[in-house]
Amino acid sequence: MEIEIATIGGYEEVGRQMTAVRAGDDIVIFDMGLNLSKVLIHDNIRTEGMHSLDLIDMGAIPDDRIMSDLEGDVQAIVPTHGHLDHIGAISKLAHRYDAPIIASPFTLELVKGELEEEGKFDADNDLIAMDPGETTSIGDSGVLDLEFVNVTHSIVDAINPVLHTPEGAVVYGLDKRMDHTPVIGDPIDMERFREIGREGEGVLCYIEDCTNANKKGRTPSESVAREHLRDVLYSMEDYDGGIVATTFSSHIARVKSLIEFARDIGRQPILLGRSMETYSGTAKQIGIDFPSDVEMVGYRQSIEQTFERIMNEGKENFLPVVTGHQGEPRATLTRMGRGETPYELEDGDKVVFSARVIPEPTNEGQRYQAEKLLRMQGARIYDDIHVSGHLCQEGHYEMLDALQPEHVIPAHQNMSGFSGYVDLATNQGYKLGRDLHVTSNGNIIELV
Ligand SMILES: [Zn+2]
């Protein structure tokens, strides 16, 4: 059976991930993501009404025109998890394919939300939920199976899809870290990866998340970030002024920890901001292990009213968890910094960033500005209470050891970002151009 991999997006950047695997006459697409930095750099851009081709020209979504070079029918679109760099282009591209979208339950709910907000296209692809650990058959050949292996990442319900073919398994490894003690959900299923590496024809190809490939060592578990956060918030227990926290809205485990520790120190947590409401609301709705009684406020006007209430009843009784960890100009925390909300920051008030600045010039500039504004009002900043969601080098080593893939393709980075992975894989016996395929967007790699 002929096997080809089309590297469509995310092979020159962290963002707009999309990869297609052709096995015989059948094609499976993994991820259809957005490159948010290409959108944010233009002020006031609203992608909902934009045409795919304009977004492709901007470099915001994958250029999927290469799909016409693959001879076969698309049988499934499979997003790995709910981050926008993996699902953000589904609303712009999925309608071109007569294929269902198959995803884990939380991811599928977020995809539904994306499709509902879309203003230009009307995708009517079937939406099929599949749990981590499950397998389904793909296409009509009867020899292809799609399996979801449970992995751990900075969003719940993340999976690594595996396409089982007669030539061996194609394992799509985006995005994960090896977490054996995650705060929500099951640990990464390394046992299953080891089995896949040793059963049948083994692993034909492994596509790896190289976000942190230049970083040595091991990415810590989410439980490490949780303990760090506990330490920081407990240290504020006797403070009788304002405490405000921010984190990634999609990071359900982190938001859960913030809610729990706020209550532990005698404060009422309130989630503020539209994306906080979207992600946490979705988690609550599909029954993820998440506090169901927490107040969430999404719309601007209701946020202002909530801040007024907090000021009236006393800041010391509350812990607002807000959007704006990257200093996004329109996010709640940035507006608080500019003094645009009824919440008055005073000398000594605490602002907790349970996030890391995404190392990208736009982010760094905006975040610097937001922090400066908060400091000018007297806020004390607690920064970087966070762990990455991506494997570092020892994780990459362990994955190669578990899967023993015949071919490897580094992804989710640019050329300089791949370099650490190339070193590591070369040391493990792979050879550039033979079985280690460093590539860019818009290429097709023939494996069989
Ligand atoms: Zn991700």
Coordinates of C-alpha atoms in Angstrom, one line a residue, residues 225-237 239 241-249 254-255 257-259 261-262 265 267 270 276 318-328 332-334 336 343 345 348-357 367 370-371 374-375 378-386:
A225 CA 2.5 24.0 38.5
R226 CA -0.4 23.3 40.9
E227 CA 1.9 23.1 43.9
H228 CA 3.7 26.3 42.8
L229 CA 0.4 28.1 42.5
R230 CA -0.7 26.7 45.9
D231 CA 2.4 28.1 47.5
V232 CA 1.9 31.5 45.9
L233 CA -1.8 31.9 46.8
Y234 CA -1.5 30.5 50.3
S235 CA 1.3 33.0 51.0
M236 CA -1.4 35.7 50.3
E237 CA -3.9 34.3 52.8
Y239 CA -3.5 40.0 52.6
G241 CA -6.7 43.8 49.6
G242 CA -7.1 42.8 46.0
I243 CA -5.8 39.6 44.4
V244 CA -6.3 39.0 40.7
A245 CA -5.1 36.0 38.7
T246 CA -4.8 35.2 35.0
T247 CA -4.1 32.1 33.0
F248 CA -4.8 30.5 29.6
S249 CA -8.7 30.2 29.5
R254 CA -5.0 25.4 35.9
V255 CA -8.3 27.3 36.2
S257 CA -6.5 24.8 40.7
L258 CA -7.0 28.6 40.9
I259 CA -10.7 28.1 41.9
F261 CA -6.9 27.7 46.1
A262 CA -9.0 30.9 46.0
I265 CA -7.8 31.2 51.3
R267 CA -12.1 34.2 48.6
I270 CA -15.1 34.5 39.7
M276 CA -13.0 32.0 30.3
F318 CA -12.9 37.8 45.9
L319 CA -10.4 36.4 43.5
P320 CA -11.2 37.4 39.9
V321 CA -9.6 35.0 37.4
V322 CA -9.4 37.1 34.2
T323 CA -8.2 37.0 30.6
G324 CA -5.1 38.8 29.6
H325 CA -2.1 36.7 30.5
Q326 CA -0.3 37.8 27.3
G327 CA -1.2 41.5 27.7
E328 CA -3.8 41.3 24.9
T332 CA -9.9 42.2 31.0
L333 CA -6.5 42.4 32.9
T334 CA -5.1 44.9 30.4
M336 CA -7.8 46.8 34.5
Y343 CA -12.0 47.5 39.9
L345 CA -6.0 48.4 42.0
G348 CA 0.3 46.2 47.2
D349 CA -2.5 44.4 45.4
K350 CA -1.4 41.1 43.9
V351 CA -1.5 40.1 40.2
V352 CA -0.8 36.4 39.6
F353 CA 0.3 35.4 36.1
S354 CA -0.1 31.6 36.0
A355 CA 1.3 31.6 32.5
R356 CA 4.5 32.2 30.6
V357 CA 5.0 34.9 28.0
R367 CA 2.8 41.9 27.9
A370 CA 0.3 45.5 30.4
E371 CA 2.6 44.7 33.3
L374 CA -0.4 47.3 36.4
R375 CA 2.8 48.2 38.3
G378 CA 1.0 49.7 42.6
A379 CA 0.3 46.1 41.7
R380 CA 2.8 43.4 42.8
I381 CA 3.4 40.9 40.0
Y382 CA 3.8 37.1 40.5
D383 CA 5.0 35.8 37.2
D384 CA 5.6 32.5 35.4
I385 CA 3.7 30.1 37.6
H386 CA 3.5 27.6 34.9

